[in-house]
Amino acid sequence: MGNRLSKIYTRTGDDGTTGLGDGSRVPKDSARVAAYGTVDEANSAIGLVLACPLPGDVHALLTTVQHQMFDLGGELCIPSHAAIEDADVERLEQQLDHHNETLPALKDFILPGGGEAAARCHLARTIVRRAEREAVTLSRHDAVRPQAIRYLNRLSDLLFVLARVLARADGHGEVLWHHERRGR
């Protein structure tokens, strides 16, 4: 890290703009800022999952994901910067397969819940989905590498599977949606 921040506020954003990693300034409500801001929000939500007691392999995996999410935020903040690679997406897929193989096949929709860690994981999943949508929106008018979008897509899938794993590990079990309750 080149420069250290000795002062947190700069007043440069008081006009409604913010600086990108390449030094250019854009409106704070631009699609690029929304995309990397939501990646940051998702990373914070993953931090909430990590604040819960977790199986060691899940804790290690999510810690690695947090570092990659920081890299991804940097990629989105610096136009034409590359940080997420195909191998990162492939590792998520391997983890998805590994954690999913122990779970029973889905026959019903699952409601967010199943204990604190699982519920936090579901929240992180939905924020990652929003980050993915915002990255797609950005890609419609500015360059976004496909690896970034694929990474977010796989990460949301992984968080869904991990929520299922955590619901079972906590002993709460998954909360199934009962569609027949409406009595149609």
mmCIF file with all atom_site columns, N, CA and C in Angstrom, residues 107-157:
data_model
loop_
_atom_site.group_PDB
_atom_site.id
_atom_site.type_symbol
_atom_site.label_atom_id
_atom_site.label_alt_id
_atom_site.label_comp_id
_atom_site.label_asym_id
_atom_site.label_entity_id
_atom_site.label_seq_id
_atom_site.pdbx_PDB_ins_code
_atom_site.Cartn_x
_atom_site.Cartn_y
_atom_site.Cartn_z
_atom_site.occupancy
_atom_site.B_iso_or_equiv
_atom_site.pdbx_formal_charge
_atom_site.auth_seq_id
_atom_site.auth_comp_id
_atom_site.auth_asym_id
_atom_site.auth_atom_id
_atom_site.pdbx_PDB_model_num
ATOM 1   N N  . LYS A 1 107 ? -35.973 -30.321 -2.641  1.00 0.00 ? 107 LYS A N  1
ATOM 2   C CA . LYS A 1 107 ? -37.309 -30.644 -3.117  1.00 0.00 ? 107 LYS A CA 1
ATOM 3   C C  . LYS A 1 107 ? -38.273 -29.496 -2.866  1.00 0.00 ? 107 LYS A C  1
ATOM 4   N N  . ASP A 1 108 ? -37.866 -28.559 -2.012  1.00 0.00 ? 108 ASP A N  1
ATOM 5   C CA . ASP A 1 108 ? -38.685 -27.405 -1.659  1.00 0.00 ? 108 ASP A CA 1
ATOM 6   C C  . ASP A 1 108 ? -37.816 -26.159 -1.663  1.00 0.00 ? 108 ASP A C  1
ATOM 7   N N  . PHE A 1 109 ? -38.479 -24.991 -1.728  1.00 0.00 ? 109 PHE A N  1
ATOM 8   C CA . PHE A 1 109 ? -37.750 -23.749 -1.551  1.00 0.00 ? 109 PHE A CA 1
ATOM 9   C C  . PHE A 1 109 ? -37.384 -23.600 -0.084  1.00 0.00 ? 109 PHE A C  1
ATOM 10  N N  . ILE A 1 110 ? -36.269 -22.941 0.163   1.00 0.00 ? 110 ILE A N  1
ATOM 11  C CA . ILE A 1 110 ? -35.796 -22.720 1.531   1.00 0.00 ? 110 ILE A CA 1
ATOM 12  C C  . ILE A 1 110 ? -35.950 -21.252 1.865   1.00 0.00 ? 110 ILE A C  1
ATOM 13  N N  . LEU A 1 111 ? -36.505 -20.981 3.043   1.00 0.00 ? 111 LEU A N  1
ATOM 14  C CA . LEU A 1 111 ? -36.614 -19.610 3.522   1.00 0.00 ? 111 LEU A CA 1
ATOM 15  C C  . LEU A 1 111 ? -35.316 -19.226 4.228   1.00 0.00 ? 111 LEU A C  1
ATOM 16  N N  . PRO A 1 112 ? -34.932 -17.946 4.154   1.00 0.00 ? 112 PRO A N  1
ATOM 17  C CA . PRO A 1 112 ? -33.745 -17.513 4.899   1.00 0.00 ? 112 PRO A CA 1
ATOM 18  C C  . PRO A 1 112 ? -33.958 -17.724 6.398   1.00 0.00 ? 112 PRO A C  1
ATOM 19  N N  . GLY A 1 113 ? -33.078 -18.440 7.012   1.00 0.00 ? 113 GLY A N  1
ATOM 20  C CA . GLY A 1 113 ? -33.178 -18.758 8.438   1.00 0.00 ? 113 GLY A CA 1
ATOM 21  C C  . GLY A 1 113 ? -32.317 -19.957 8.730   1.00 0.00 ? 113 GLY A C  1
ATOM 22  N N  . GLY A 1 114 ? -32.701 -20.714 9.750   1.00 0.00 ? 114 GLY A N  1
ATOM 23  C CA . GLY A 1 114 ? -31.964 -21.917 10.089  1.00 0.00 ? 114 GLY A CA 1
ATOM 24  C C  . GLY A 1 114 ? -30.858 -21.687 11.093  1.00 0.00 ? 114 GLY A C  1
ATOM 25  N N  . GLY A 1 115 ? -30.998 -20.678 11.916  1.00 0.00 ? 115 GLY A N  1
ATOM 26  C CA . GLY A 1 115 ? -29.973 -20.337 12.890  1.00 0.00 ? 115 GLY A CA 1
ATOM 27  C C  . GLY A 1 115 ? -29.261 -19.060 12.474  1.00 0.00 ? 115 GLY A C  1
ATOM 28  N N  . GLU A 1 116 ? -28.528 -18.490 13.411  1.00 0.00 ? 116 GLU A N  1
ATOM 29  C CA . GLU A 1 116 ? -27.924 -17.180 13.150  1.00 0.00 ? 116 GLU A CA 1
ATOM 30  C C  . GLU A 1 116 ? -26.906 -17.207 12.015  1.00 0.00 ? 116 GLU A C  1
ATOM 31  N N  . ALA A 1 117 ? -25.995 -18.146 12.025  1.00 0.00 ? 117 ALA A N  1
ATOM 32  C CA . ALA A 1 117 ? -24.969 -18.189 10.974  1.00 0.00 ? 117 ALA A CA 1
ATOM 33  C C  . ALA A 1 117 ? -25.604 -18.401 9.602   1.00 0.00 ? 117 ALA A C  1
ATOM 34  N N  . ALA A 1 118 ? -26.571 -19.302 9.515   1.00 0.00 ? 118 ALA A N  1
ATOM 35  C CA . ALA A 1 118 ? -27.235 -19.568 8.240   1.00 0.00 ? 118 ALA A CA 1
ATOM 36  C C  . ALA A 1 118 ? -28.015 -18.345 7.768   1.00 0.00 ? 118 ALA A C  1
ATOM 37  N N  . ALA A 1 119 ? -28.713 -17.682 8.673   1.00 0.00 ? 119 ALA A N  1
ATOM 38  C CA . ALA A 1 119 ? -29.476 -16.492 8.298   1.00 0.00 ? 119 ALA A CA 1
ATOM 39  C C  . ALA A 1 119 ? -28.547 -15.384 7.804   1.00 0.00 ? 119 ALA A C  1
ATOM 40  N N  . ARG A 1 120 ? -27.418 -15.215 8.468   1.00 0.00 ? 120 ARG A N  1
ATOM 41  C CA . ARG A 1 120 ? -26.447 -14.210 8.019   1.00 0.00 ? 120 ARG A CA 1
ATOM 42  C C  . ARG A 1 120 ? -25.880 -14.588 6.658   1.00 0.00 ? 120 ARG A C  1
ATOM 43  N N  . CYS A 1 121 ? -25.699 -15.856 6.431   1.00 0.00 ? 121 CYS A N  1
ATOM 44  C CA . CYS A 1 121 ? -25.202 -16.333 5.140   1.00 0.00 ? 121 CYS A CA 1
ATOM 45  C C  . CYS A 1 121 ? -26.224 -16.043 4.040   1.00 0.00 ? 121 CYS A C  1
ATOM 46  N N  . HIS A 1 122 ? -27.500 -16.232 4.340   1.00 0.00 ? 122 HIS A N  1
ATOM 47  C CA . HIS A 1 122 ? -28.549 -15.899 3.366   1.00 0.00 ? 122 HIS A CA 1
ATOM 48  C C  . HIS A 1 122 ? -28.544 -14.402 3.064   1.00 0.00 ? 122 HIS A C  1
ATOM 49  N N  . LEU A 1 123 ? -28.363 -13.573 4.083   1.00 0.00 ? 123 LEU A N  1
ATOM 50  C CA . LEU A 1 123 ? -28.302 -12.132 3.855   1.00 0.00 ? 123 LEU A CA 1
ATOM 51  C C  . LEU A 1 123 ? -27.118 -11.787 2.954   1.00 0.00 ? 123 LEU A C  1
ATOM 52  N N  . ALA A 1 124 ? -25.962 -12.360 3.235   1.00 0.00 ? 124 ALA A N  1
ATOM 53  C CA . ALA A 1 124 ? -24.789 -12.131 2.385   1.00 0.00 ? 124 ALA A CA 1
ATOM 54  C C  . ALA A 1 124 ? -25.072 -12.572 0.953   1.00 0.00 ? 124 ALA A C  1
ATOM 55  N N  . ARG A 1 125 ? -25.750 -13.698 0.794   1.00 0.00 ? 125 ARG A N  1
ATOM 56  C CA . ARG A 1 125 ? -26.090 -14.215 -0.538  1.00 0.00 ? 125 ARG A CA 1
ATOM 57  C C  . ARG A 1 125 ? -26.927 -13.209 -1.320  1.00 0.00 ? 125 ARG A C  1
ATOM 58  N N  . THR A 1 126 ? -27.918 -12.614 -0.674  1.00 0.00 ? 126 THR A N  1
ATOM 59  C CA . THR A 1 126 ? -28.788 -11.683 -1.400  1.00 0.00 ? 126 THR A CA 1
ATOM 60  C C  . THR A 1 126 ? -28.053 -10.396 -1.754  1.00 0.00 ? 126 THR A C  1
ATOM 61  N N  . ILE A 1 127 ? -27.121 -9.981  -0.919  1.00 0.00 ? 127 ILE A N  1
ATOM 62  C CA . ILE A 1 127 ? -26.339 -8.781  -1.230  1.00 0.00 ? 127 ILE A CA 1
ATOM 63  C C  . ILE A 1 127 ? -25.381 -9.075  -2.382  1.00 0.00 ? 127 ILE A C  1
ATOM 64  N N  . VAL A 1 128 ? -24.804 -10.270 -2.411  1.00 0.00 ? 128 VAL A N  1
ATOM 65  C CA . VAL A 1 128 ? -23.939 -10.654 -3.531  1.00 0.00 ? 128 VAL A CA 1
ATOM 66  C C  . VAL A 1 128 ? -24.756 -10.688 -4.820  1.00 0.00 ? 128 VAL A C  1
ATOM 67  N N  . ARG A 1 129 ? -25.990 -11.180 -4.761  1.00 0.00 ? 129 ARG A N  1
ATOM 68  C CA . ARG A 1 129 ? -26.844 -11.183 -5.956  1.00 0.00 ? 129 ARG A CA 1
ATOM 69  C C  . ARG A 1 129 ? -27.066 -9.755  -6.453  1.00 0.00 ? 129 ARG A C  1
ATOM 70  N N  . ARG A 1 130 ? -27.273 -8.821  -5.523  1.00 0.00 ? 130 ARG A N  1
ATOM 71  C CA . ARG A 1 130 ? -27.448 -7.417  -5.918  1.00 0.00 ? 130 ARG A CA 1
ATOM 72  C C  . ARG A 1 130 ? -26.159 -6.880  -6.540  1.00 0.00 ? 130 ARG A C  1
ATOM 73  N N  . ALA A 1 131 ? -25.017 -7.228  -5.956  1.00 0.00 ? 131 ALA A N  1
ATOM 74  C CA . ALA A 1 131 ? -23.735 -6.805  -6.532  1.00 0.00 ? 131 ALA A CA 1
ATOM 75  C C  . ALA A 1 131 ? -23.590 -7.338  -7.954  1.00 0.00 ? 131 ALA A C  1
ATOM 76  N N  . GLU A 1 132 ? -24.016 -8.566  -8.161  1.00 0.00 ? 132 GLU A N  1
ATOM 77  C CA . GLU A 1 132 ? -23.967 -9.149  -9.504  1.00 0.00 ? 132 GLU A CA 1
ATOM 78  C C  . GLU A 1 132 ? -24.844 -8.354  -10.468 1.00 0.00 ? 132 GLU A C  1
ATOM 79  N N  . ARG A 1 133 ? -26.072 -8.037  -10.041 1.00 0.00 ? 133 ARG A N  1
ATOM 80  C CA . ARG A 1 133 ? -26.966 -7.259  -10.904 1.00 0.00 ? 133 ARG A CA 1
ATOM 81  C C  . ARG A 1 133 ? -26.353 -5.899  -11.229 1.00 0.00 ? 133 ARG A C  1
ATOM 82  N N  . GLU A 1 134 ? -25.729 -5.275  -10.247 1.00 0.00 ? 134 GLU A N  1
ATOM 83  C CA . GLU A 1 134 ? -25.149 -3.952  -10.473 1.00 0.00 ? 134 GLU A CA 1
ATOM 84  C C  . GLU A 1 134 ? -23.912 -4.039  -11.368 1.00 0.00 ? 134 GLU A C  1
ATOM 85  N N  . ALA A 1 135 ? -23.150 -5.115  -11.261 1.00 0.00 ? 135 ALA A N  1
ATOM 86  C CA . ALA A 1 135 ? -22.014 -5.309  -12.165 1.00 0.00 ? 135 ALA A CA 1
ATOM 87  C C  . ALA A 1 135 ? -22.508 -5.515  -13.598 1.00 0.00 ? 135 ALA A C  1
ATOM 88  N N  . VAL A 1 136 ? -23.613 -6.234  -13.761 1.00 0.00 ? 136 VAL A N  1
ATOM 89  C CA . VAL A 1 136 ? -24.203 -6.422  -15.088 1.00 0.00 ? 136 VAL A CA 1
ATOM 90  C C  . VAL A 1 136 ? -24.685 -5.079  -15.639 1.00 0.00 ? 136 VAL A C  1
ATOM 91  N N  . THR A 1 137 ? -25.333 -4.286  -14.800 1.00 0.00 ? 137 THR A N  1
ATOM 92  C CA . THR A 1 137 ? -25.767 -2.950  -15.224 1.00 0.00 ? 137 THR A CA 1
ATOM 93  C C  . THR A 1 137 ? -24.571 -2.130  -15.687 1.00 0.00 ? 137 THR A C  1
ATOM 94  N N  . LEU A 1 138 ? -23.502 -2.143  -14.916 1.00 0.00 ? 138 LEU A N  1
ATOM 95  C CA . LEU A 1 138 ? -22.289 -1.417  -15.297 1.00 0.00 ? 138 LEU A CA 1
ATOM 96  C C  . LEU A 1 138 ? -21.750 -1.923  -16.631 1.00 0.00 ? 138 LEU A C  1
ATOM 97  N N  . SER A 1 139 ? -21.793 -3.239  -16.836 1.00 0.00 ? 139 SER A N  1
ATOM 98  C CA . SER A 1 139 ? -21.236 -3.830  -18.064 1.00 0.00 ? 139 SER A CA 1
ATOM 99  C C  . SER A 1 139 ? -21.998 -3.411  -19.315 1.00 0.00 ? 139 SER A C  1
ATOM 100 N N  . ARG A 1 140 ? -23.205 -2.917  -19.162 1.00 0.00 ? 140 ARG A N  1
ATOM 101 C CA . ARG A 1 140 ? -23.999 -2.497  -20.314 1.00 0.00 ? 140 ARG A CA 1
ATOM 102 C C  . ARG A 1 140 ? -23.431 -1.231  -20.959 1.00 0.00 ? 140 ARG A C  1
ATOM 103 N N  . HIS A 1 141 ? -22.671 -0.426  -20.198 1.00 0.00 ? 141 HIS A N  1
ATOM 104 C CA . HIS A 1 141 ? -22.124 0.803   -20.778 1.00 0.00 ? 141 HIS A CA 1
ATOM 105 C C  . HIS A 1 141 ? -20.649 1.038   -20.471 1.00 0.00 ? 141 HIS A C  1
ATOM 106 N N  . ASP A 1 142 ? -20.021 0.115   -19.770 1.00 0.00 ? 142 ASP A N  1
ATOM 107 C CA . ASP A 1 142 ? -18.608 0.238   -19.451 1.00 0.00 ? 142 ASP A CA 1
ATOM 108 C C  . ASP A 1 142 ? -18.006 -1.164  -19.363 1.00 0.00 ? 142 ASP A C  1
ATOM 109 N N  . ALA A 1 143 ? -16.729 -1.272  -19.541 1.00 0.00 ? 143 ALA A N  1
ATOM 110 C CA . ALA A 1 143 ? -16.077 -2.580  -19.554 1.00 0.00 ? 143 ALA A CA 1
ATOM 111 C C  . ALA A 1 143 ? -16.064 -3.208  -18.159 1.00 0.00 ? 143 ALA A C  1
ATOM 112 N N  . VAL A 1 144 ? -16.574 -4.419  -18.072 1.00 0.00 ? 144 VAL A N  1
ATOM 113 C CA . VAL A 1 144 ? -16.485 -5.253  -16.870 1.00 0.00 ? 144 VAL A CA 1
ATOM 114 C C  . VAL A 1 144 ? -16.050 -6.626  -17.346 1.00 0.00 ? 144 VAL A C  1
ATOM 115 N N  . ARG A 1 145 ? -15.000 -7.122  -16.772 1.00 0.00 ? 145 ARG A N  1
ATOM 116 C CA . ARG A 1 145 ? -14.493 -8.435  -17.171 1.00 0.00 ? 145 ARG A CA 1
ATOM 117 C C  . ARG A 1 145 ? -15.504 -9.526  -16.798 1.00 0.00 ? 145 ARG A C  1
ATOM 118 N N  . PRO A 1 146 ? -15.695 -10.515 -17.661 1.00 0.00 ? 146 PRO A N  1
ATOM 119 C CA . PRO A 1 146 ? -16.676 -11.562 -17.377 1.00 0.00 ? 146 PRO A CA 1
ATOM 120 C C  . PRO A 1 146 ? -16.337 -12.355 -16.116 1.00 0.00 ? 146 PRO A C  1
ATOM 121 N N  . GLN A 1 147 ? -15.058 -12.441 -15.765 1.00 0.00 ? 147 GLN A N  1
ATOM 122 C CA . GLN A 1 147 ? -14.668 -13.169 -14.556 1.00 0.00 ? 147 GLN A CA 1
ATOM 123 C C  . GLN A 1 147 ? -15.309 -12.538 -13.309 1.00 0.00 ? 147 GLN A C  1
ATOM 124 N N  . ALA A 1 148 ? -15.431 -11.224 -13.294 1.00 0.00 ? 148 ALA A N  1
ATOM 125 C CA . ALA A 1 148 ? -16.018 -10.537 -12.148 1.00 0.00 ? 148 ALA A CA 1
ATOM 126 C C  . ALA A 1 148 ? -17.480 -10.940 -11.966 1.00 0.00 ? 148 ALA A C  1
ATOM 127 N N  . ILE A 1 149 ? -18.219 -10.949 -13.058 1.00 0.00 ? 149 ILE A N  1
ATOM 128 C CA . ILE A 1 149 ? -19.640 -11.301 -12.981 1.00 0.00 ? 149 ILE A CA 1
ATOM 129 C C  . ILE A 1 149 ? -19.802 -12.781 -12.654 1.00 0.00 ? 149 ILE A C  1
ATOM 130 N N  . ARG A 1 150 ? -19.000 -13.640 -13.277 1.00 0.00 ? 150 ARG A N  1
ATOM 131 C CA . ARG A 1 150 ? -19.078 -15.072 -12.965 1.00 0.00 ? 150 ARG A CA 1
ATOM 132 C C  . ARG A 1 150 ? -18.723 -15.340 -11.510 1.00 0.00 ? 150 ARG A C  1
ATOM 133 N N  . TYR A 1 151 ? -17.723 -14.628 -10.984 1.00 0.00 ? 151 TYR A N  1
ATOM 134 C CA . TYR A 1 151 ? -17.330 -14.813 -9.587  1.00 0.00 ? 151 TYR A CA 1
ATOM 135 C C  . TYR A 1 151 ? -18.511 -14.491 -8.655  1.00 0.00 ? 151 TYR A C  1
ATOM 136 N N  . LEU A 1 152 ? -19.185 -13.387 -8.899  1.00 0.00 ? 152 LEU A N  1
ATOM 137 C CA . LEU A 1 152 ? -20.323 -13.016 -8.051  1.00 0.00 ? 152 LEU A CA 1
ATOM 138 C C  . LEU A 1 152 ? -21.452 -14.032 -8.166  1.00 0.00 ? 152 LEU A C  1
ATOM 139 N N  . ASN A 1 153 ? -21.680 -14.525 -9.382  1.00 0.00 ? 153 ASN A N  1
ATOM 140 C CA . ASN A 1 153 ? -22.727 -15.522 -9.579  1.00 0.00 ? 153 ASN A CA 1
ATOM 141 C C  . ASN A 1 153 ? -22.425 -16.801 -8.800  1.00 0.00 ? 153 ASN A C  1
ATOM 142 N N  . ARG A 1 154 ? -21.210 -17.302 -8.897  1.00 0.00 ? 154 ARG A N  1
ATOM 143 C CA . ARG A 1 154 ? -20.840 -18.524 -8.168  1.00 0.00 ? 154 ARG A CA 1
ATOM 144 C C  . ARG A 1 154 ? -20.812 -18.294 -6.668  1.00 0.00 ? 154 ARG A C  1
ATOM 145 N N  . LEU A 1 155 ? -20.374 -17.102 -6.253  1.00 0.00 ? 155 LEU A N  1
ATOM 146 C CA . LEU A 1 155 ? -20.320 -16.824 -4.821  1.00 0.00 ? 155 LEU A CA 1
ATOM 147 C C  . LEU A 1 155 ? -21.712 -16.840 -4.212  1.00 0.00 ? 155 LEU A C  1
ATOM 148 N N  . SER A 1 156 ? -22.692 -16.292 -4.899  1.00 0.00 ? 156 SER A N  1
ATOM 149 C CA . SER A 1 156 ? -24.049 -16.329 -4.346  1.00 0.00 ? 156 SER A CA 1
ATOM 150 C C  . SER A 1 156 ? -24.545 -17.765 -4.243  1.00 0.00 ? 156 SER A C  1
ATOM 151 N N  . ASP A 1 157 ? -24.219 -18.585 -5.218  1.00 0.00 ? 157 ASP A N  1
ATOM 152 C CA . ASP A 1 157 ? -24.578 -20.007 -5.145  1.00 0.00 ? 157 ASP A CA 1
ATOM 153 C C  . ASP A 1 157 ? -23.875 -20.686 -3.970  1.00 0.00 ? 157 ASP A C  1
#
